[in-house]
Amino acid sequence: MRTEVAIIGGGPSGLLLSQRLMQAGIGTVVLERQSRDHVLSRIRAGVLEWGTVEVLRAAGAGDRMDREGQIHDGCWLSSEGERFRIDFRAACGRSVMVYGQTEITRDLYAAQDAAGAVIVHRATDVALHDLDTDRPRVTWTEDGQPRELTCDYVAGCDGFHGVSRQAIPAAARTEYERVYPFGWLGILARTRPAADELIYAAHARGFALSSMRNPRLSRHYIQVPLSDGPEDWPDAAFWDELRRRLPAEVAAGLEIGPSIEKSVAPLRSFVCTPMQWGRLFLCGDAAHIVPPTGAKGLNLAVGDVVYLSEALIARYRSGDAGRLAGYSDRALARVWRAMRFSWSLTMLMHRFPDHDAWERRMQDAGLDDLQRSDAVRRVFAEAYTGLPF
Ligand code: FAS
Ligand code: PHB
């Protein structure tokens, strides 16, 4: 097989990149390790920056989002049960869209099917070859048969546990990491959301987040020790703990019900530099991971795809390879700012086993700043609703 751009990974990064390149007349092949059903079974992100909304619309994958998504003009933060609102529109003139990543992936698949995309599912043993030449190759196993694809460029969109990042020689890459001493236990339930907008709750018992997917589908998280698994938290125990951590007036009205999904996600901050090597370019979780506190993971992936697709389109349309050469630096400038926002909000809102009284006072002062200062709220709102591409 031969194509212009080989894309490893059929998650949001890979599907969106393929869609944008195909819209520009550039040939792609997407190689995805799992089945389509498996990819669509994942429950991940829920909040879209406005830039992401506009990119999905331009990709022809925004109609259902515009019908079913919910525009939010603010969110709530609470500390020990006392809550205050951050008004995004008043602070920075922007909003966010609440619409699940699972639905985005479904919409991207539909757009790619309509475009006649070549997406190979159950592609196992994917390996990248000759990345430091002008004839890179990708090999894999499909239905037990060895396959090979020659291409001009390879996009590594295969997430944190993929093979692409590892294809950059260890001596050529630097990895930055912070692993947090707790996880997030998340549930999905067919219940009315706790409030009209998201609530990020700091509490002596640990962090909690009340989010949603639609008016009859709520998504909640509580901070748990890394040693905990979903089996340690029967639904009743989860709802009781969530109630303890939310503001009393919200907890009093909380509708509970059986969980339809329950999982524990570890939290880490991670960046690989550079995000390119030879003809390989990394996008999304393949290059960086943020703790979900700032709702940045999926949105950062979209930013990478915008930069890489623009660079590849310039290369094919006018022969200008300059943007490709500068892809990693351009993407990392935005990545590091979002990395810092996600890290700082995680440090502010969670209880750390090794924190002393001083660090706890710093957390209280940080929340006080957010509650009292228009300037601090503006910085939060600009970061949360999305840094410009
Ligand atoms: P993805 O990991 O989504 O997709 C990578 C794809 O590559 C997968 O389909 C995988 O099967 C495939 N793949 C992997 N290895 C391969 C190989 N060797 N060959 C071929 N294909 C391969 N972000 C938020 O903003 N909010 C959240 O609440 C949130 N919750 C999360 C919970 C979990 C458990 C995880 C893991 C992530 C969460 N994220 C969240 C971040 C998440 O939304 C990512 O940012 C987003 O999925 C990034 O998309 P991709 O870069 O496409 O990576
Ligand atoms: C979600 O709805 O899953 C969600 C929302 C905001 C976050 C993290 C997760 O910061």
Short mmCIF file of C-alpha atoms and ligand atoms in Angstrom, two decimals:
data_model
loop_
_atom_site.label_atom_id
_atom_site.label_comp_id
_atom_site.label_asym_id
_atom_site.label_seq_id
_atom_site.Cartn_x
_atom_site.Cartn_y
_atom_site.Cartn_z
CA MET A 1 0.00 0.00 0.00
CA ARG A 2 1.08 3.61 -0.50
CA THR A 3 -0.33 6.87 0.88
CA GLU A 4 0.84 10.38 1.64
CA VAL A 5 0.30 10.41 5.44
CA ALA A 6 0.14 7.28 7.59
CA ILE A 7 -1.78 7.91 10.84
CA ILE A 8 -1.18 5.59 13.79
CA GLY A 9 -4.20 5.56 16.10
CA GLY A 10 -7.92 6.04 15.43
CA GLY A 11 -8.86 8.10 18.49
CA PRO A 12 -9.85 11.78 18.31
CA SER A 13 -6.36 12.92 17.22
CA GLY A 14 -6.00 10.40 14.41
CA LEU A 15 -9.55 10.71 13.08
CA LEU A 16 -9.55 14.51 13.15
CA LEU A 17 -6.14 14.71 11.46
CA SER A 18 -7.28 12.30 8.76
CA GLN A 19 -10.46 14.32 8.22
CA ARG A 20 -8.66 17.66 7.90
CA LEU A 21 -6.03 16.24 5.53
CA MET A 22 -8.61 14.50 3.35
CA GLN A 23 -10.60 17.74 3.14
CA ALA A 24 -7.41 19.26 1.68
CA GLY A 25 -7.05 16.41 -0.82
CA ILE A 26 -4.17 14.69 1.01
CA GLY A 27 -4.29 10.90 1.16
CA THR A 28 -4.27 9.15 4.55
CA VAL A 29 -4.47 5.65 6.00
CA VAL A 30 -5.46 5.28 9.67
CA LEU A 31 -4.15 2.22 11.52
CA GLU A 32 -6.08 1.48 14.74
CA ARG A 33 -5.16 -1.36 17.09
CA GLN A 34 -8.67 -1.89 18.48
CA SER A 35 -12.07 -2.52 16.92
CA ARG A 36 -14.34 0.44 16.21
CA ASP A 37 -16.73 -0.73 18.93
CA HIS A 38 -13.89 -0.78 21.45
CA VAL A 39 -12.81 2.75 20.52
CA LEU A 40 -16.41 3.93 20.85
CA SER A 41 -16.83 2.25 24.24
CA ARG A 42 -14.37 4.59 25.95
CA ILE A 43 -15.73 7.26 28.34
CA ARG A 44 -13.24 10.13 28.38
CA ALA A 45 -13.43 13.92 28.16
CA GLY A 46 -16.48 16.10 28.48
CA VAL A 47 -15.55 19.80 28.05
CA LEU A 48 -14.63 21.39 24.71
CA GLU A 49 -12.79 24.68 24.37
CA TRP A 50 -14.45 27.02 21.89
CA GLY A 51 -11.56 26.58 19.46
CA THR A 52 -12.22 22.83 19.48
CA VAL A 53 -15.91 23.48 18.73
CA GLU A 54 -14.98 25.55 15.68
CA VAL A 55 -12.45 22.97 14.45
CA LEU A 56 -15.03 20.16 14.69
CA ARG A 57 -17.58 22.25 12.77
CA ALA A 58 -15.00 22.98 10.03
CA ALA A 59 -14.23 19.24 9.87
CA GLY A 60 -17.89 18.50 9.12
CA ALA A 61 -18.29 16.78 12.51
CA GLY A 62 -20.13 19.49 14.43
CA ASP A 63 -23.83 19.16 13.55
CA ARG A 64 -24.85 16.73 16.33
CA MET A 65 -22.61 18.59 18.80
CA ASP A 66 -24.49 21.81 17.98
CA ARG A 67 -27.83 20.00 18.44
CA GLU A 68 -27.04 17.97 21.55
CA GLY A 69 -24.11 19.77 23.21
CA GLN A 70 -24.64 22.27 26.01
CA ILE A 71 -22.99 25.71 25.96
CA HIS A 72 -21.71 26.68 29.41
CA ASP A 73 -20.85 30.28 30.28
CA GLY A 74 -19.24 29.43 33.62
CA CYS A 75 -18.44 26.83 36.25
CA TRP A 76 -18.46 26.58 40.05
CA LEU A 77 -15.61 26.04 42.47
CA SER A 78 -16.23 25.11 46.08
CA SER A 79 -14.09 24.82 49.17
CA GLU A 80 -15.36 22.97 52.24
CA GLY A 81 -18.89 23.32 50.88
CA GLU A 82 -18.83 27.07 50.14
CA ARG A 83 -19.16 27.63 46.39
CA PHE A 84 -18.57 30.54 44.01
CA ARG A 85 -19.03 30.86 40.28
CA ILE A 86 -16.48 31.77 37.63
CA ASP A 87 -18.31 33.60 34.84
CA PHE A 88 -16.34 32.84 31.69
CA ARG A 89 -18.23 35.32 29.53
CA ALA A 90 -17.79 38.21 31.99
CA ALA A 91 -14.12 37.34 32.52
CA CYS A 92 -12.98 36.67 28.95
CA GLY A 93 -15.99 36.75 26.62
CA ARG A 94 -15.87 33.02 25.81
CA SER A 95 -17.83 29.87 26.65
CA VAL A 96 -17.20 26.11 26.54
CA MET A 97 -19.28 23.30 25.06
CA VAL A 98 -20.15 20.22 27.15
CA TYR A 99 -20.29 17.23 24.78
CA GLY A 100 -18.68 13.84 25.44
CA GLN A 101 -15.54 12.67 23.67
CA THR A 102 -17.27 9.39 22.89
CA GLU A 103 -19.81 11.33 20.79
CA ILE A 104 -17.05 13.35 19.13
CA THR A 105 -15.33 10.13 18.11
CA ARG A 106 -18.63 8.79 16.77
CA ASP A 107 -19.16 11.99 14.76
CA LEU A 108 -15.60 11.87 13.41
CA TYR A 109 -16.07 8.26 12.33
CA ALA A 110 -19.27 9.27 10.50
CA ALA A 111 -17.48 12.13 8.72
CA GLN A 112 -14.57 9.86 7.81
CA ASP A 113 -16.92 7.17 6.49
CA ALA A 114 -18.66 9.79 4.36
CA ALA A 115 -15.28 10.89 3.03
CA GLY A 116 -14.35 7.31 2.10
CA ALA A 117 -11.46 7.20 4.58
CA VAL A 118 -9.22 4.13 4.82
CA ILE A 119 -9.30 3.11 8.49
CA VAL A 120 -7.81 -0.28 9.34
CA HIS A 121 -9.10 -1.67 12.65
CA ARG A 122 -7.45 -4.47 14.61
CA ALA A 123 -4.09 -3.49 13.13
CA THR A 124 -1.67 -5.25 15.47
CA ASP A 125 2.13 -5.20 15.77
CA VAL A 126 2.32 -1.76 14.18
CA ALA A 127 5.96 -0.80 13.63
CA LEU A 128 7.51 2.34 12.14
CA HIS A 129 10.54 2.14 9.84
CA ASP A 130 12.97 4.47 8.04
CA LEU A 131 11.58 7.58 9.74
CA ASP A 132 14.90 9.36 9.17
CA THR A 133 14.62 8.91 5.39
CA ASP A 134 12.27 10.41 2.79
CA ARG A 135 10.58 6.98 2.35
CA PRO A 136 9.21 6.01 5.79
CA ARG A 137 7.34 2.73 6.09
CA VAL A 138 4.77 1.26 8.46
CA THR A 139 4.22 -2.45 8.94
CA TRP A 140 1.48 -4.28 10.86
CA THR A 141 -0.44 -7.53 11.06
CA GLU A 142 -4.02 -7.65 9.79
CA ASP A 143 -6.13 -10.82 10.00
CA GLY A 144 -2.91 -12.72 10.63
CA GLN A 145 -1.30 -11.38 7.44
CA PRO A 146 1.78 -9.08 7.34
CA ARG A 147 1.04 -5.70 5.74
CA GLU A 148 3.21 -2.77 4.71
CA LEU A 149 2.48 0.88 3.88
CA THR A 150 4.93 3.31 2.31
CA CYS A 151 4.25 7.00 2.83
CA ASP A 152 5.74 10.49 2.95
CA TYR A 153 4.98 11.21 6.62
CA VAL A 154 3.84 9.35 9.75
CA ALA A 155 1.54 10.94 12.36
CA GLY A 156 1.80 9.29 15.79
CA CYS A 157 -1.72 9.65 17.22
CA ASP A 158 -1.62 6.43 19.24
CA GLY A 159 -1.94 7.78 22.76
CA PHE A 160 0.26 7.46 25.83
CA HIS A 161 0.75 3.70 25.49
CA GLY A 162 1.31 3.69 21.73
CA VAL A 163 4.44 2.84 19.74
CA SER A 164 5.07 6.17 18.03
CA ARG A 165 6.79 8.07 20.83
CA GLN A 166 9.06 5.08 21.41
CA ALA A 167 10.13 5.30 17.77
CA ILE A 168 12.02 8.49 18.60
CA PRO A 169 15.47 7.33 19.77
CA ALA A 170 15.81 7.69 23.55
CA ALA A 171 18.89 9.85 23.06
CA ALA A 172 16.87 12.26 20.89
CA ARG A 173 13.95 12.77 23.25
CA THR A 174 13.45 14.31 26.70
CA GLU A 175 10.50 13.27 28.86
CA TYR A 176 9.11 15.42 31.68
CA GLU A 177 6.74 13.77 34.15
CA ARG A 178 4.87 14.33 37.38
CA VAL A 179 2.81 11.41 38.74
CA TYR A 180 0.16 12.38 41.31
CA PRO A 181 -0.35 10.28 44.49
CA PHE A 182 -4.05 9.67 43.85
CA GLY A 183 -6.52 8.77 41.08
CA TRP A 184 -9.98 9.83 39.95
CA LEU A 185 -12.85 7.37 40.40
CA GLY A 186 -15.40 8.31 37.74
CA ILE A 187 -18.97 7.14 37.25
CA LEU A 188 -21.55 7.70 34.57
CA ALA A 189 -25.23 7.52 35.64
CA ARG A 190 -28.59 8.16 33.96
CA THR A 191 -29.44 10.80 36.53
CA ARG A 192 -30.05 14.53 36.42
CA PRO A 193 -26.74 16.43 36.74
CA ALA A 194 -25.99 17.87 40.19
CA ALA A 195 -26.20 21.44 38.83
CA ASP A 196 -26.58 23.33 35.56
CA GLU A 197 -22.81 23.84 35.33
CA LEU A 198 -19.74 21.89 36.44
CA ILE A 199 -18.73 21.99 40.11
CA TYR A 200 -15.05 21.52 41.05
CA ALA A 201 -15.03 20.82 44.81
CA ALA A 202 -12.01 21.01 47.15
CA HIS A 203 -12.67 19.27 50.45
CA ALA A 204 -10.76 17.90 53.45
CA ARG A 205 -11.88 14.40 52.38
CA GLY A 206 -10.57 14.94 48.84
CA PHE A 207 -11.45 16.50 45.50
CA ALA A 208 -14.76 15.91 43.68
CA LEU A 209 -16.09 17.01 40.30
CA SER A 210 -19.70 16.98 39.16
CA SER A 211 -20.06 17.11 35.39
CA MET A 212 -22.54 15.87 32.85
CA ARG A 213 -23.11 14.65 29.29
CA ASN A 214 -26.75 15.75 28.86
CA PRO A 215 -29.75 16.62 31.08
CA ARG A 216 -30.29 12.91 31.83
CA LEU A 217 -26.70 11.69 31.97
CA SER A 218 -24.37 12.79 34.76
CA ARG A 219 -20.62 12.25 35.10
CA HIS A 220 -19.03 12.51 38.56
CA TYR A 221 -15.52 11.98 39.92
CA ILE A 222 -14.00 11.69 43.39
CA GLN A 223 -10.32 11.68 44.29
CA VAL A 224 -9.33 8.23 45.63
CA PRO A 225 -6.06 6.59 46.77
CA LEU A 226 -4.11 4.96 43.93
CA SER A 227 -4.68 1.61 45.67
CA ASP A 228 -8.46 1.85 45.12
CA GLY A 229 -10.27 0.20 42.23
CA PRO A 230 -13.91 0.47 41.09
CA GLU A 231 -14.63 -2.72 43.05
CA ASP A 232 -13.79 -0.85 46.28
CA TRP A 233 -16.60 1.62 45.66
CA PRO A 234 -20.15 0.18 45.48
CA ASP A 235 -22.52 2.79 44.03
CA ALA A 236 -24.02 3.65 47.44
CA ALA A 237 -20.55 4.35 48.90
CA PHE A 238 -19.69 6.54 45.90
CA TRP A 239 -22.84 8.63 46.15
CA ASP A 240 -22.41 9.06 49.93
CA GLU A 241 -18.82 10.26 49.48
CA LEU A 242 -19.74 12.58 46.63
CA ARG A 243 -22.47 14.11 48.79
CA ARG A 244 -19.96 14.73 51.62
CA ARG A 245 -17.65 16.67 49.29
CA LEU A 246 -20.21 18.77 47.37
CA PRO A 247 -21.82 21.97 48.74
CA ALA A 248 -24.67 21.02 51.10
CA GLU A 249 -27.43 22.59 48.99
CA VAL A 250 -26.21 20.66 45.94
CA ALA A 251 -25.81 17.40 47.86
CA ALA A 252 -29.35 17.75 49.23
CA GLY A 253 -30.81 17.76 45.71
CA LEU A 254 -28.50 15.14 44.22
CA GLU A 255 -30.35 12.49 42.23
CA ILE A 256 -28.59 9.13 42.58
CA GLY A 257 -28.92 5.98 40.53
CA PRO A 258 -27.05 2.92 39.27
CA SER A 259 -23.69 3.57 37.59
CA ILE A 260 -23.52 2.53 33.93
CA GLU A 261 -19.74 2.99 33.87
CA LYS A 262 -17.24 3.11 36.73
CA SER A 263 -13.44 3.37 36.42
CA VAL A 264 -10.34 4.75 38.10
CA ALA A 265 -7.95 6.93 36.06
CA PRO A 266 -4.46 7.64 37.36
CA LEU A 267 -3.29 11.25 37.10
CA ARG A 268 -0.05 12.36 35.56
CA SER A 269 1.52 15.34 33.81
CA PHE A 270 3.79 14.28 30.97
CA VAL A 271 5.49 15.93 28.03
CA CYS A 272 7.81 14.43 25.41
CA THR A 273 10.09 16.84 23.56
CA PRO A 274 10.50 17.16 20.70
CA MET A 275 7.13 16.14 19.24
CA GLN A 276 8.73 15.23 15.92
CA TRP A 277 11.68 13.21 14.61
CA GLY A 278 12.52 12.80 10.91
CA ARG A 279 9.21 12.12 9.11
CA LEU A 280 7.36 11.27 12.37
CA PHE A 281 5.09 13.84 14.06
CA LEU A 282 3.36 13.18 17.41
CA CYS A 283 -0.15 14.48 18.24
CA GLY A 284 -2.23 14.36 21.43
CA ASP A 285 -1.67 11.84 24.19
CA ALA A 286 1.19 10.24 22.23
CA ALA A 287 3.18 13.38 23.10
CA HIS A 288 1.66 14.70 26.33
CA ILE A 289 -0.72 13.86 29.16
CA VAL A 290 -2.46 16.30 31.50
CA PRO A 291 -4.39 15.50 34.68
CA PRO A 292 -8.08 15.84 33.67
CA THR A 293 -8.58 18.62 36.27
CA GLY A 294 -8.32 21.37 33.67
CA ALA A 295 -10.25 19.52 30.91
CA LYS A 296 -7.29 20.01 28.58
CA GLY A 297 -6.38 16.52 27.29
CA LEU A 298 -8.66 16.30 24.29
CA ASN A 299 -8.43 20.04 23.60
CA LEU A 300 -4.63 19.96 23.47
CA ALA A 301 -4.85 17.07 21.00
CA VAL A 302 -7.05 19.24 18.77
CA GLY A 303 -4.49 22.05 18.90
CA ASP A 304 -1.72 19.68 17.80
CA VAL A 305 -3.88 18.44 14.92
CA VAL A 306 -4.59 22.02 13.77
CA TYR A 307 -0.86 22.82 13.71
CA LEU A 308 0.21 19.55 12.04
CA SER A 309 -2.54 19.60 9.42
CA GLU A 310 -1.74 23.23 8.53
CA ALA A 311 1.96 22.33 8.18
CA LEU A 312 1.27 19.27 6.01
CA ILE A 313 -1.19 21.17 3.81
CA ALA A 314 1.42 23.93 3.29
CA ARG A 315 3.98 21.29 2.38
CA TYR A 316 1.76 19.58 -0.21
CA ARG A 317 0.19 22.73 -1.62
CA SER A 318 3.24 25.00 -1.97
CA GLY A 319 6.23 22.81 -1.14
CA ASP A 320 6.79 24.93 2.00
CA ALA A 321 8.37 22.53 4.53
CA GLY A 322 9.09 25.35 7.00
CA ARG A 323 5.94 24.83 9.08
CA LEU A 324 6.69 21.12 9.35
CA ALA A 325 10.15 21.94 10.65
CA GLY A 326 8.61 24.24 13.26
CA TYR A 327 5.67 22.00 14.25
CA SER A 328 7.07 20.75 17.56
CA ASP A 329 8.10 24.20 18.82
CA ARG A 330 4.74 25.70 17.87
CA ALA A 331 2.74 22.89 19.48
CA LEU A 332 4.86 22.76 22.63
CA ALA A 333 4.42 26.49 23.27
CA ARG A 334 0.68 25.88 23.71
CA VAL A 335 1.18 22.50 25.43
CA TRP A 336 3.39 23.89 28.21
CA ARG A 337 0.91 26.70 29.05
CA ALA A 338 -1.96 24.20 29.27
CA MET A 339 0.30 21.83 31.20
CA ARG A 340 0.90 24.52 33.80
CA PHE A 341 -2.80 25.39 34.08
CA SER A 342 -3.74 21.72 34.59
CA TRP A 343 -0.92 21.17 37.09
CA SER A 344 -1.73 24.31 39.11
CA LEU A 345 -5.46 23.53 39.29
CA THR A 346 -4.65 19.95 40.35
CA MET A 347 -2.29 21.25 43.08
CA LEU A 348 -4.93 23.76 44.21
CA MET A 349 -7.95 21.46 44.42
CA HIS A 350 -6.68 18.10 45.69
CA ARG A 351 -5.58 16.87 49.11
CA PHE A 352 -2.00 15.58 49.05
CA PRO A 353 -0.93 13.04 51.69
CA ASP A 354 2.41 14.81 52.16
CA HIS A 355 1.10 18.37 52.29
CA ASP A 356 1.87 20.26 55.52
CA ALA A 357 -0.06 23.13 57.13
CA TRP A 358 1.81 25.69 55.00
CA GLU A 359 0.77 24.06 51.72
CA ARG A 360 -2.80 23.78 52.94
CA ARG A 361 -2.81 27.52 53.69
CA MET A 362 -1.44 28.23 50.22
CA GLN A 363 -4.34 26.24 48.76
CA ASP A 364 -6.85 28.23 50.80
CA ALA A 365 -5.24 31.51 49.69
CA GLY A 366 -5.31 30.38 46.06
CA LEU A 367 -9.03 29.69 46.25
CA ASP A 368 -9.51 33.01 48.04
CA ASP A 369 -7.72 34.77 45.17
CA LEU A 370 -10.05 33.13 42.66
CA GLN A 371 -13.10 34.12 44.66
CA ARG A 372 -12.04 37.76 45.25
CA SER A 373 -9.96 38.83 42.24
CA ASP A 374 -11.40 39.63 38.80
CA ALA A 375 -7.86 39.44 37.39
CA VAL A 376 -7.23 35.93 38.76
CA ARG A 377 -10.61 34.76 37.50
CA ARG A 378 -9.81 36.16 34.07
CA VAL A 379 -6.56 34.15 33.90
CA PHE A 380 -8.49 31.03 34.92
CA ALA A 381 -11.28 31.67 32.40
CA GLU A 382 -8.86 32.34 29.51
CA ALA A 383 -7.02 29.08 30.21
CA TYR A 384 -10.15 27.01 30.83
CA THR A 385 -12.06 28.20 27.74
CA GLY A 386 -8.97 27.72 25.61
CA LEU A 387 -5.73 29.42 24.68
CA PRO A 388 -5.71 30.65 21.06
CA PHE A 389 -4.31 28.29 18.42
P1 FAS B 1 -6.33 8.32 22.52
O1 FAS B 1 -5.60 7.54 23.59
O2 FAS B 1 -7.72 8.74 22.76
O3 FAS B 1 -6.35 7.45 21.17
C1 FAS B 1 -5.20 6.72 20.77
C2 FAS B 1 -5.69 5.60 19.86
O4 FAS B 1 -4.54 4.89 19.38
C3 FAS B 1 -6.57 4.59 20.59
O5 FAS B 1 -7.75 4.35 19.87
C4 FAS B 1 -5.70 3.34 20.68
O6 FAS B 1 -6.44 2.16 20.61
C5 FAS B 1 -4.79 3.50 19.48
N1 FAS B 1 -3.50 2.82 19.63
C6 FAS B 1 -2.74 2.73 20.74
N2 FAS B 1 -1.62 2.04 20.48
C7 FAS B 1 -1.68 1.69 19.16
C8 FAS B 1 -0.82 0.96 18.29
N3 FAS B 1 0.32 0.43 18.73
N4 FAS B 1 -1.21 0.78 17.00
C9 FAS B 1 -2.37 1.32 16.55
N5 FAS B 1 -3.23 2.02 17.32
C10 FAS B 1 -2.87 2.19 18.61
N6 FAS B 1 -9.31 14.40 28.89
C11 FAS B 1 -10.13 15.39 29.30
O7 FAS B 1 -10.02 16.51 28.77
N7 FAS B 1 -11.06 15.16 30.30
C12 FAS B 1 -11.21 13.92 30.89
O8 FAS B 1 -12.02 13.74 31.77
C13 FAS B 1 -10.37 12.86 30.48
N8 FAS B 1 -10.50 11.61 31.02
C14 FAS B 1 -9.64 10.59 30.62
C15 FAS B 1 -9.72 9.29 31.18
C16 FAS B 1 -8.84 8.28 30.76
C17 FAS B 1 -8.93 6.89 31.39
C18 FAS B 1 -7.86 8.56 29.79
C19 FAS B 1 -6.88 7.48 29.35
C20 FAS B 1 -7.77 9.84 29.23
C21 FAS B 1 -8.67 10.86 29.63
N9 FAS B 1 -8.62 12.15 29.08
C22 FAS B 1 -9.43 13.16 29.47
C23 FAS B 1 -7.68 12.47 28.08
C24 FAS B 1 -8.25 11.99 26.76
O9 FAS B 1 -9.50 12.59 26.53
C25 FAS B 1 -7.22 12.25 25.72
O10 FAS B 1 -6.69 13.56 25.83
C26 FAS B 1 -7.72 12.03 24.33
O11 FAS B 1 -8.28 10.75 24.27
C27 FAS B 1 -6.54 12.21 23.40
O12 FAS B 1 -6.86 11.66 22.20
P2 FAS B 1 -5.76 10.87 21.33
O13 FAS B 1 -4.51 11.67 21.30
O14 FAS B 1 -6.45 10.50 20.07
O15 FAS B 1 -5.38 9.57 22.19
C1 PHB B 2 -15.95 15.25 32.24
O1 PHB B 2 -17.09 15.67 32.04
O2 PHB B 2 -15.64 14.05 32.06
C2 PHB B 2 -14.90 16.20 32.73
C3 PHB B 2 -15.18 17.55 32.74
C4 PHB B 2 -14.21 18.44 33.19
C5 PHB B 2 -12.99 17.96 33.63
C6 PHB B 2 -12.71 16.58 33.62
C7 PHB B 2 -13.67 15.71 33.16
O3 PHB B 2 -12.06 18.83 34.10
#
